[in-house]
Amino acid sequence: MKTAISPTRSENYPQWYQEVIIAADLAQVASVRGCMIINPWGYAIWEKIQRILDDEIKARGHENIYCPLLIPLSHIEREAEHIEGFAKECAVVTHSKLQKAENGKLEPASELEEPLVIRPTSEMVIGDVFAQRIQSHRDLPVLMNQWANIMRWEMRTRMFLRTSEFLWQEGHTAHTTEDEAHSHALHMLACYKTFCEDKLGLPVITGKKSKNERFPGAVETYTLEGIMQDNKALQLGTSHYLGQNFAKSCNIQYQDAAEKRQYVHTSSWGVTTRLIGGLVMTHADDDGLVCPPKIAPTQIVLIPIIRKEEDKEAIIAYCKAIQSMLQEKVYDDGRLRVHIDIKDRKPSEKKWHWVKKGVPIRCEIGMNEVTGRNVSYALRIDTNHKREVNSLDDFNNNVIEYLSETQEKLYQSAKNKLSPKHCPLITNKDTLFKHFSTESPTPALIYWHDDDKIEKDLQEQFKVSIRCYPEEDIFNYEERGKSLFDSTKVGQLALIAKAY
Amino acid sequence: MKTAISPTRSENYPQWYQEVIIAADLAQVASVRGCMIINPWGYAIWEKIQRILDDEIKARGHENIYCPLLIPLSHIEREAEHIEGFAKECAVVTHSKLQKAENGKLEPASELEEPLVIRPTSEMVIGDVFAQRIQSHRDLPVLMNQWANIMRWEMRTRMFLRTSEFLWQEGHTAHTTEDEAHSHALHMLACYKTFCEDKLGLPVITGKKSKNERFPGAVETYTLEGIMQDNKALQLGTSHYLGQNFAKSCNIQYQDAAEKRQYVHTSSWGVTTRLIGGLVMTHADDDGLVCPPKIAPTQIVLIPIIRKEEDKEAIIAYCKAIQSMLQEKVYDDGRLRVHIDIKDRKPSEKKWHWVKKGVPIRCEIGMNEVTGRNVSYALRIDTNHKREVNSLDDFNNNVIEYLSETQEKLYQSAKNKLSPKHCPLITNKDTLFKHFSTESPTPALIYWHDDDKIEKDLQEQFKVSIRCYPEEDIFNYEERGKSLFDSTKVGQLALIAKAY
């Protein structure tokens, strides 16, 4: 069977992924190494994600701010441990001018006294903001968020999954007590989980990271892990309890009720444009993207099928009537998003255009539909792209159900990846080695005690890593058991997998 | 009379401006030269501007995209004229890594083969996007927009008015005909004008720029000029018809209906966080910011006045009831935005806090109000901050009117700056020189023919410039007359003023 995307998932998963992105026109590679241009369809999905999450973040009392793109080198140095961990690979601004060289070409001029770094995260700047704003316990908690572009000079990049520049949301909070800050980190993790599962149809396992995988400077790092169609885990977001580490390096103190100076406890948390990569790798098929209805920029597309010029007016008028009718209906967070494709292109081109973009419902409207007061439609999740015919009234009455069903089916199908069959508990070393020797092994659960060396060995031998200690055991296994690598020790249930 | 802002406008306008920004907590100076941190109140205003304009832009058929922050030097070179004009002062990235030097400090490492420039605008990147997307006349028009951060290494910076990094929206369109592209530039100018006048209460004069002030690479540049309280003009946005200049340098061609290759005609247009500076300088007074209700993040603030602890519960409950009641009401683009200030601070501190932030209506709610079912309120535009008492029902019935009146009064008061008295027609050179020799001269209208040298002389002698040839004559003067500087020539009516 011919598919719209070539190669297919089973032929070459990484290549398939890139092709889906191109076919859906989500993004394209930019002329700057490791960067991408996010095209209208991809950006519209990001805007949906932004709008929903921003409302959720604000509903939890956070205020948005905007910090500078550039950070002085001396600021970066102050955060020694932090920078040691991840941000050494970053873009450095050294000049503030271009001038014509003798050969007529432009060259950098006006060298800066102090180099500036494009933000790899804004912890250091937010630290200063907090230090200035926070004087008394009356000023706490401070709950802030920022939507921004971020730059980390990645060596191996892949669109949406890992790019040198990416877009994200970074939340930063300061509290009087450890408990409050720690709870807040978990609170935001839960907010992300609900968002991923409810809106993106993306089931996730949440939990604590192993010491090795902890965010530099954090006391605890929590993660959301999704399992993609190729069985690899993808970290979809993180939330950190930072203890008083940042408070100390940025000198964020407050006067408590007894007029004693105290350091605040902080948290930070973020998700990025990577969510779109996760969406693609979870739901797309060999015909292209599949958008869960709640996040789809267009939920229903109407394609006029005009065989004779004299029918055009009637068909377009009928499409507009259907559009108006549907736009009255409310699904999830607002009115239905309905588009009529009146471009001057062949119907079959249009059909595949919208299949590849993953629009949940596609209607084809010709003279038969006009005269019969019918709607011919196909659901994107029906991979045969089979058309059904409904009377207009029936379609109008059922359309919300079609969308809900699509949303639910996508979620359930993705959830299979988290069944005991796909995510077995392994209590024997040989079984584990055999499991991870296969070509695209599913994740597994093991009893694990933090051990840097064994973790490194596993990474080298099987390219697997400890993804997290799941917060809630999804299969009712015991939370603790004999550690797989040292039976004298008690291990904690851990998710282990290949990962992006 | 003591004012909340010191110095006052008449004492020191530039200093007053900075103090208003600090007092309203709109923004603060960052540790990077010429950059600012936009604080929650300032960013909330920007988000309101964004949300309204974004809806308008999308309603006009534009789609949002996101282009990379960094542009290769070779790309910049291609746009020789463009870059010559304004973008030579820009931040240049030359290294992709930080490493520890012998002295233990971090230093830039991994020099890039080709330096990268932080975007001073995205024309060059969009050009590539257009070139790839546009093949046939069927692909046109292409209407795109981007919300992004921009970097121009400004020497003298002032918060919101001129900062090295700023936030903006940049629209870029491609069309088959000159007429369509040129009309589109004017169409977006009109969209901005409506937005400024209707939402920001900021009357503007729109018109064509003189050749001198034209955007580098543009065929025509149009501007929106506002007149601030110190009589200086502020350019609030621009829209450009770029002709085929960008199409030629970026090779953006399409096949027309006759299968002939043609260059597209392009337009671009943008507004920035400078709009917030314009808002401050137009409406703020000696007690701080004044927010027009349509753009105010909070339109009504309720301040509980708790004299005895035992009254607290009743007062807070009454505030919540008022809040719920008001939140049911719709004004302009949505439900009323009502905040209860329950912070642990003195009522007088709270009062001045919200005065300085410019919230349109401030209510003080104590036991008197609870028992009498009254509301004590003050309008921000009443500079005596006099409190009125209304029954709750009356207040509820009148509140929309109070907001509408405030919005209208702010607009009308700003519009005085555009009366013939404040903006006289001057037809005599000596009169003009005398006019501009005063300390804070109002703008003037003159008949002008483009003359670089005289324009330069005027700039040097009086610090004035030709702001624009007004699109529509607001005072019914003749559109053409004897040129002020050469009576043998016909001049065009032009706005001349000191400007930011």
mmCIF file of C-alpha atoms in Angstrom, chain A residues 71-367:
data_model
loop_
_atom_site.group_PDB
_atom_site.id
_atom_site.type_symbol
_atom_site.label_atom_id
_atom_site.label_comp_id
_atom_site.label_asym_id
_atom_site.label_seq_id
_atom_site.Cartn_x
_atom_site.Cartn_y
_atom_site.Cartn_z
ATOM 1 C CA ILE A 71 23.600 37.646 30.247
ATOM 2 C CA PRO A 72 27.008 39.083 31.227
ATOM 3 C CA LEU A 73 29.759 36.505 31.541
ATOM 4 C CA SER A 74 30.423 37.510 35.160
ATOM 5 C CA HIS A 75 26.811 36.611 35.977
ATOM 6 C CA ILE A 76 27.270 33.196 34.459
ATOM 7 C CA GLU A 77 30.449 32.652 36.466
ATOM 8 C CA ARG A 78 28.598 33.235 39.707
ATOM 9 C CA GLU A 79 26.533 30.146 38.979
ATOM 10 C CA ALA A 80 29.526 27.858 38.777
ATOM 11 C CA GLU A 81 27.841 24.533 39.431
ATOM 12 C CA HIS A 82 24.850 25.424 37.323
ATOM 13 C CA ILE A 83 26.899 26.390 34.299
ATOM 14 C CA GLU A 84 29.264 23.475 34.750
ATOM 15 C CA GLY A 85 26.288 21.213 34.231
ATOM 16 C CA PHE A 86 24.869 22.250 30.922
ATOM 17 C CA ALA A 87 25.391 25.721 29.717
ATOM 18 C CA LYS A 88 29.010 25.777 28.613
ATOM 19 C CA GLU A 89 27.876 25.177 25.073
ATOM 20 C CA CYS A 90 26.364 28.538 24.403
ATOM 21 C CA ALA A 91 26.447 31.376 21.933
ATOM 22 C CA VAL A 92 28.806 34.161 23.000
ATOM 23 C CA VAL A 93 28.429 37.757 21.843
ATOM 24 C CA THR A 94 31.803 39.475 21.693
ATOM 25 C CA HIS A 95 31.237 42.458 19.366
ATOM 26 C CA SER A 96 28.563 45.134 19.029
ATOM 27 C CA LYS A 97 29.109 46.300 15.472
ATOM 28 C CA LEU A 98 29.774 45.266 11.899
ATOM 29 C CA GLN A 99 32.169 47.217 9.739
ATOM 30 C CA LYS A 100 33.474 46.938 6.209
ATOM 31 C CA ALA A 101 36.832 45.237 6.000
ATOM 32 C CA GLU A 102 39.399 46.031 3.341
ATOM 33 C CA ASN A 103 38.080 43.260 1.115
ATOM 34 C CA GLY A 104 34.650 44.929 1.199
ATOM 35 C CA LYS A 105 33.168 42.228 3.418
ATOM 36 C CA LEU A 106 31.576 42.924 6.774
ATOM 37 C CA GLU A 107 33.486 41.971 9.886
ATOM 38 C CA PRO A 108 32.798 42.191 13.626
ATOM 39 C CA ALA A 109 33.964 45.406 15.282
ATOM 40 C CA SER A 110 33.714 47.220 18.637
ATOM 41 C CA GLU A 111 34.767 44.374 20.878
ATOM 42 C CA LEU A 112 32.820 44.334 24.131
ATOM 43 C CA GLU A 113 34.649 44.796 27.412
ATOM 44 C CA GLU A 114 32.799 41.828 28.804
ATOM 45 C CA PRO A 115 31.419 39.052 26.570
ATOM 46 C CA LEU A 116 27.686 38.358 26.767
ATOM 47 C CA VAL A 117 26.016 34.981 26.590
ATOM 48 C CA ILE A 118 22.656 34.314 24.928
ATOM 49 C CA ARG A 119 20.476 32.934 27.719
ATOM 50 C CA PRO A 120 20.596 29.131 28.058
ATOM 51 C CA THR A 121 17.994 29.655 30.825
ATOM 52 C CA SER A 122 17.138 32.744 32.878
ATOM 53 C CA GLU A 123 17.801 31.520 36.435
ATOM 54 C CA MET A 124 20.654 33.987 36.877
ATOM 55 C CA VAL A 125 18.622 37.015 35.802
ATOM 56 C CA ILE A 126 15.526 35.984 37.718
ATOM 57 C CA GLY A 127 17.748 35.592 40.760
ATOM 58 C CA ASP A 128 18.541 39.307 40.620
ATOM 59 C CA VAL A 129 14.886 40.209 40.088
ATOM 60 C CA PHE A 130 13.926 38.146 43.130
ATOM 61 C CA ALA A 131 16.723 39.636 45.250
ATOM 62 C CA GLN A 132 15.437 43.150 44.500
ATOM 63 C CA ARG A 133 11.739 42.413 44.956
ATOM 64 C CA ILE A 134 11.903 40.313 48.071
ATOM 65 C CA GLN A 135 12.465 42.133 51.358
ATOM 66 C CA SER A 136 9.940 40.784 53.798
ATOM 67 C CA HIS A 137 8.005 37.558 54.316
ATOM 68 C CA ARG A 138 5.008 39.691 53.249
ATOM 69 C CA ASP A 139 6.448 39.742 49.725
ATOM 70 C CA LEU A 140 6.333 35.941 49.452
ATOM 71 C CA PRO A 141 5.554 33.782 47.617
ATOM 72 C CA VAL A 142 6.747 35.332 44.351
ATOM 73 C CA LEU A 143 5.432 33.388 41.379
ATOM 74 C CA MET A 144 6.761 34.345 37.950
ATOM 75 C CA ASN A 145 6.804 32.934 34.473
ATOM 76 C CA GLN A 146 8.437 33.830 31.179
ATOM 77 C CA TRP A 147 7.821 32.807 27.541
ATOM 78 C CA ALA A 148 11.113 33.166 25.706
ATOM 79 C CA ASN A 149 13.611 31.893 23.192
ATOM 80 C CA ILE A 150 16.574 29.987 24.539
ATOM 81 C CA MET A 151 19.924 29.078 22.998
ATOM 82 C CA ARG A 152 22.042 26.009 23.767
ATOM 83 C CA TRP A 153 24.677 25.064 21.251
ATOM 84 C CA GLU A 154 23.668 21.451 20.665
ATOM 85 C CA MET A 155 25.931 19.219 18.612
ATOM 86 C CA ARG A 156 23.358 16.826 17.193
ATOM 87 C CA THR A 157 20.104 18.561 16.454
ATOM 88 C CA ARG A 158 16.709 17.364 15.260
ATOM 89 C CA MET A 159 13.735 19.625 14.556
ATOM 90 C CA PHE A 160 11.600 20.246 17.658
ATOM 91 C CA LEU A 161 13.406 17.548 19.680
ATOM 92 C CA ARG A 162 16.749 19.261 20.056
ATOM 93 C CA THR A 163 17.546 22.545 18.374
ATOM 94 C CA SER A 164 20.154 25.159 19.220
ATOM 95 C CA GLU A 165 17.427 27.765 19.608
ATOM 96 C CA PHE A 166 14.092 26.718 21.021
ATOM 97 C CA LEU A 167 11.033 28.357 22.516
ATOM 98 C CA TRP A 168 9.921 27.630 26.013
ATOM 99 C CA GLN A 169 8.149 28.702 29.115
ATOM 100 C CA GLU A 170 10.202 28.977 32.293
ATOM 101 C CA GLY A 171 8.523 29.394 35.663
ATOM 102 C CA HIS A 172 10.425 30.577 38.725
ATOM 103 C CA THR A 173 9.061 30.820 42.242
ATOM 104 C CA ALA A 174 10.328 31.825 45.679
ATOM 105 C CA HIS A 175 8.802 30.691 48.981
ATOM 106 C CA THR A 176 9.391 30.966 52.701
ATOM 107 C CA THR A 177 9.514 27.230 53.391
ATOM 108 C CA GLU A 178 11.097 24.161 51.841
ATOM 109 C CA ASP A 179 7.782 22.405 51.959
ATOM 110 C CA GLU A 180 5.940 25.119 50.067
ATOM 111 C CA ALA A 181 8.599 25.373 47.329
ATOM 112 C CA HIS A 182 8.889 21.602 46.985
ATOM 113 C CA SER A 183 5.092 21.216 46.792
ATOM 114 C CA HIS A 184 4.971 23.928 44.167
ATOM 115 C CA ALA A 185 7.433 22.040 41.962
ATOM 116 C CA LEU A 186 5.185 18.980 42.224
ATOM 117 C CA HIS A 187 2.064 21.073 41.684
ATOM 118 C CA MET A 188 3.407 22.369 38.362
ATOM 119 C CA LEU A 189 4.510 18.859 37.368
ATOM 120 C CA ALA A 190 0.903 17.756 37.867
ATOM 121 C CA CYS A 191 -0.282 20.737 35.812
ATOM 122 C CA TYR A 192 1.963 19.628 32.919
ATOM 123 C CA LYS A 193 0.809 16.028 33.244
ATOM 124 C CA THR A 194 -2.837 17.027 33.000
ATOM 125 C CA PHE A 195 -2.059 19.230 30.026
ATOM 126 C CA CYS A 196 -0.121 16.514 28.176
ATOM 127 C CA GLU A 197 -2.711 13.843 28.791
ATOM 128 C CA ASP A 198 -5.880 15.882 28.379
ATOM 129 C CA LYS A 199 -4.891 18.227 25.545
ATOM 130 C CA LEU A 200 -2.069 16.502 23.655
ATOM 131 C CA GLY A 201 -3.432 12.989 24.262
ATOM 132 C CA LEU A 202 0.029 12.113 25.430
ATOM 133 C CA PRO A 203 0.196 9.765 28.426
ATOM 134 C CA VAL A 204 3.220 10.421 30.612
ATOM 135 C CA ILE A 205 5.037 8.868 33.520
ATOM 136 C CA THR A 206 6.060 11.447 36.082
ATOM 137 C CA GLY A 207 8.682 10.996 38.705
ATOM 138 C CA LYS A 208 11.927 11.976 40.340
ATOM 139 C CA LYS A 209 15.141 11.903 38.310
ATOM 140 C CA SER A 210 18.162 9.926 39.459
ATOM 141 C CA LYS A 211 21.026 11.967 40.901
ATOM 142 C CA ASN A 212 22.869 11.681 37.608
ATOM 143 C CA GLU A 213 20.093 13.245 35.593
ATOM 144 C CA ARG A 214 19.309 16.027 38.034
ATOM 145 C CA PHE A 215 19.265 19.638 36.819
ATOM 146 C CA PRO A 216 22.539 21.334 37.814
ATOM 147 C CA GLY A 217 21.925 23.222 41.027
ATOM 148 C CA ALA A 218 18.642 21.480 41.833
ATOM 149 C CA VAL A 219 17.943 19.545 45.028
ATOM 150 C CA GLU A 220 15.314 17.446 43.235
ATOM 151 C CA THR A 221 14.388 17.254 39.560
ATOM 152 C CA TYR A 222 11.062 15.840 38.443
ATOM 153 C CA THR A 223 10.325 14.807 34.879
ATOM 154 C CA LEU A 224 7.489 13.874 32.556
ATOM 155 C CA GLU A 225 8.440 10.976 30.316
ATOM 156 C CA GLY A 226 6.429 10.001 27.273
ATOM 157 C CA ILE A 227 6.966 6.754 25.356
ATOM 158 C CA MET A 228 7.165 7.279 21.593
ATOM 159 C CA GLN A 229 6.101 4.848 18.849
ATOM 160 C CA ASP A 230 9.677 3.585 18.488
ATOM 161 C CA ASN A 231 9.636 2.744 22.218
ATOM 162 C CA LYS A 232 12.114 5.443 23.127
ATOM 163 C CA ALA A 233 11.322 7.696 26.056
ATOM 164 C CA LEU A 234 11.101 11.448 25.521
ATOM 165 C CA GLN A 235 11.464 13.896 28.400
ATOM 166 C CA LEU A 236 8.584 16.313 27.853
ATOM 167 C CA GLY A 237 9.165 18.742 30.674
ATOM 168 C CA THR A 238 10.843 19.145 34.030
ATOM 169 C CA SER A 239 10.177 20.751 37.366
ATOM 170 C CA HIS A 240 12.858 21.459 39.933
ATOM 171 C CA TYR A 241 12.993 22.080 43.632
ATOM 172 C CA LEU A 242 16.142 24.200 43.923
ATOM 173 C CA GLY A 243 16.332 24.368 47.702
ATOM 174 C CA GLN A 244 18.274 27.443 48.840
ATOM 175 C CA ASN A 245 21.051 26.982 46.271
ATOM 176 C CA PHE A 246 19.927 29.795 44.004
ATOM 177 C CA ALA A 247 18.896 31.956 46.914
ATOM 178 C CA LYS A 248 22.437 31.715 48.235
ATOM 179 C CA SER A 249 24.254 32.397 44.985
ATOM 180 C CA CYS A 250 21.908 35.311 44.145
ATOM 181 C CA ASN A 251 21.531 36.466 47.748
ATOM 182 C CA ILE A 252 17.728 36.277 47.861
ATOM 183 C CA GLN A 253 16.831 36.899 51.499
ATOM 184 C CA TYR A 254 13.760 38.017 53.359
ATOM 185 C CA GLN A 255 13.030 39.163 56.858
ATOM 186 C CA ASP A 256 10.785 36.668 58.614
ATOM 187 C CA ALA A 257 8.020 37.521 61.127
ATOM 188 C CA ALA A 258 10.650 37.521 63.904
ATOM 189 C CA GLU A 259 12.710 40.017 61.818
ATOM 190 C CA LYS A 260 15.408 37.435 61.108
ATOM 191 C CA ARG A 261 17.076 37.282 57.668
ATOM 192 C CA GLN A 262 16.340 34.025 55.860
ATOM 193 C CA TYR A 263 17.118 32.598 52.443
ATOM 194 C CA VAL A 264 14.094 31.804 50.271
ATOM 195 C CA HIS A 265 13.431 28.363 48.782
ATOM 196 C CA THR A 266 12.944 28.379 45.014
ATOM 197 C CA SER A 267 11.472 26.201 42.296
ATOM 198 C CA SER A 268 11.680 26.329 38.508
ATOM 199 C CA TRP A 269 9.863 24.406 35.774
ATOM 200 C CA GLY A 270 9.478 24.476 32.028
ATOM 201 C CA VAL A 271 8.259 22.923 28.822
ATOM 202 C CA THR A 272 9.465 23.684 25.318
ATOM 203 C CA THR A 273 8.668 23.425 21.620
ATOM 204 C CA ARG A 274 9.816 19.821 22.071
ATOM 205 C CA LEU A 275 6.203 19.079 23.011
ATOM 206 C CA ILE A 276 5.471 19.338 19.280
ATOM 207 C CA GLY A 277 8.135 16.712 18.567
ATOM 208 C CA GLY A 278 6.477 14.480 21.161
ATOM 209 C CA LEU A 279 3.094 15.053 19.551
ATOM 210 C CA VAL A 280 4.454 14.016 16.141
ATOM 211 C CA MET A 281 6.226 10.916 17.429
ATOM 212 C CA THR A 282 3.225 9.779 19.441
ATOM 213 C CA HIS A 283 0.333 10.276 17.031
ATOM 214 C CA ALA A 284 1.619 10.631 13.467
ATOM 215 C CA ASP A 285 1.298 7.681 11.102
ATOM 216 C CA ASP A 286 2.585 6.680 7.673
ATOM 217 C CA ASP A 287 0.306 9.254 6.056
ATOM 218 C CA GLY A 288 1.591 12.159 8.138
ATOM 219 C CA LEU A 289 0.659 14.113 11.201
ATOM 220 C CA VAL A 290 -2.398 13.329 13.313
ATOM 221 C CA CYS A 291 -3.527 16.275 15.464
ATOM 222 C CA PRO A 292 -5.533 15.592 18.607
ATOM 223 C CA PRO A 293 -8.697 17.714 18.172
ATOM 224 C CA LYS A 294 -8.122 19.756 21.324
ATOM 225 C CA ILE A 295 -4.814 21.075 19.966
ATOM 226 C CA ALA A 296 -5.540 21.078 16.202
ATOM 227 C CA PRO A 297 -5.349 24.629 14.756
ATOM 228 C CA THR A 298 -8.108 23.535 12.355
ATOM 229 C CA GLN A 299 -10.405 20.820 13.598
ATOM 230 C CA ILE A 300 -12.568 20.455 10.509
ATOM 231 C CA VAL A 301 -11.646 21.295 6.948
ATOM 232 C CA LEU A 302 -14.249 21.635 4.197
ATOM 233 C CA ILE A 303 -12.984 20.882 0.698
ATOM 234 C CA PRO A 304 -15.249 22.088 -2.121
ATOM 235 C CA ILE A 305 -15.276 19.618 -5.016
ATOM 236 C CA ILE A 306 -16.095 21.714 -8.061
ATOM 237 C CA ARG A 307 -16.462 19.688 -11.270
ATOM 238 C CA LYS A 308 -18.291 22.352 -13.286
ATOM 239 C CA GLU A 309 -17.717 26.083 -13.009
ATOM 240 C CA GLU A 310 -21.471 26.754 -12.831
ATOM 241 C CA ASP A 311 -21.733 24.709 -9.607
ATOM 242 C CA LYS A 312 -19.079 26.751 -7.833
ATOM 243 C CA GLU A 313 -21.297 29.359 -6.281
ATOM 244 C CA ALA A 314 -23.772 26.860 -4.835
ATOM 245 C CA ILE A 315 -21.024 24.643 -3.443
ATOM 246 C CA ILE A 316 -19.128 27.511 -1.811
ATOM 247 C CA ALA A 317 -22.368 28.885 -0.368
ATOM 248 C CA TYR A 318 -23.179 25.458 1.091
ATOM 249 C CA CYS A 319 -19.655 25.207 2.580
ATOM 250 C CA LYS A 320 -20.068 28.617 4.182
ATOM 251 C CA ALA A 321 -23.430 27.599 5.633
ATOM 252 C CA ILE A 322 -21.857 24.462 7.115
ATOM 253 C CA GLN A 323 -18.954 26.499 8.466
ATOM 254 C CA SER A 324 -21.266 29.001 10.187
ATOM 255 C CA MET A 325 -23.352 26.195 11.631
ATOM 256 C CA LEU A 326 -20.291 24.387 13.017
ATOM 257 C CA GLN A 327 -18.650 27.555 14.339
ATOM 258 C CA GLU A 328 -21.610 27.946 16.687
ATOM 259 C CA LYS A 329 -20.670 24.742 18.446
ATOM 260 C CA VAL A 330 -18.358 24.638 21.441
ATOM 261 C CA TYR A 331 -15.756 21.914 22.004
ATOM 262 C CA ASP A 332 -13.257 21.894 24.878
ATOM 263 C CA ASP A 333 -11.985 25.472 25.279
ATOM 264 C CA GLY A 334 -13.896 27.305 22.579
ATOM 265 C CA ARG A 335 -15.825 27.348 19.346
ATOM 266 C CA LEU A 336 -15.072 24.839 16.612
ATOM 267 C CA ARG A 337 -12.212 25.817 14.318
ATOM 268 C CA VAL A 338 -13.446 25.240 10.774
ATOM 269 C CA HIS A 339 -11.606 26.101 7.560
ATOM 270 C CA ILE A 340 -12.813 26.121 3.949
ATOM 271 C CA ASP A 341 -10.016 25.352 1.493
ATOM 272 C CA ILE A 342 -10.827 27.508 -1.536
ATOM 273 C CA LYS A 343 -7.326 27.468 -2.979
ATOM 274 C CA ASP A 344 -6.987 26.933 -6.708
ATOM 275 C CA ARG A 345 -5.759 23.335 -6.492
ATOM 276 C CA LYS A 346 -7.051 19.856 -7.391
ATOM 277 C CA PRO A 347 -9.337 18.198 -4.810
ATOM 278 C CA SER A 348 -7.022 15.182 -4.496
ATOM 279 C CA GLU A 349 -4.088 17.495 -3.738
ATOM 280 C CA LYS A 350 -6.178 19.229 -1.128
ATOM 281 C CA LYS A 351 -7.245 15.954 0.419
ATOM 282 C CA TRP A 352 -3.659 14.791 0.918
ATOM 283 C CA HIS A 353 -2.574 18.235 2.002
ATOM 284 C CA TRP A 354 -4.944 18.072 4.974
ATOM 285 C CA VAL A 355 -4.332 14.388 5.675
ATOM 286 C CA LYS A 356 -0.622 15.154 6.039
ATOM 287 C CA LYS A 357 -1.382 18.106 8.311
ATOM 288 C CA GLY A 358 -3.453 15.785 10.516
ATOM 289 C CA VAL A 359 -6.749 17.695 10.603
ATOM 290 C CA PRO A 360 -9.174 15.498 12.612
ATOM 291 C CA ILE A 361 -12.183 15.734 10.248
ATOM 292 C CA ARG A 362 -12.083 16.290 6.499
ATOM 293 C CA CYS A 363 -15.295 16.986 4.574
ATOM 294 C CA GLU A 364 -15.639 16.851 0.818
ATOM 295 C CA ILE A 365 -18.501 18.914 -0.525
ATOM 296 C CA GLY A 366 -19.643 18.611 -4.142
ATOM 297 C CA MET A 367 -22.991 18.993 -5.944
#
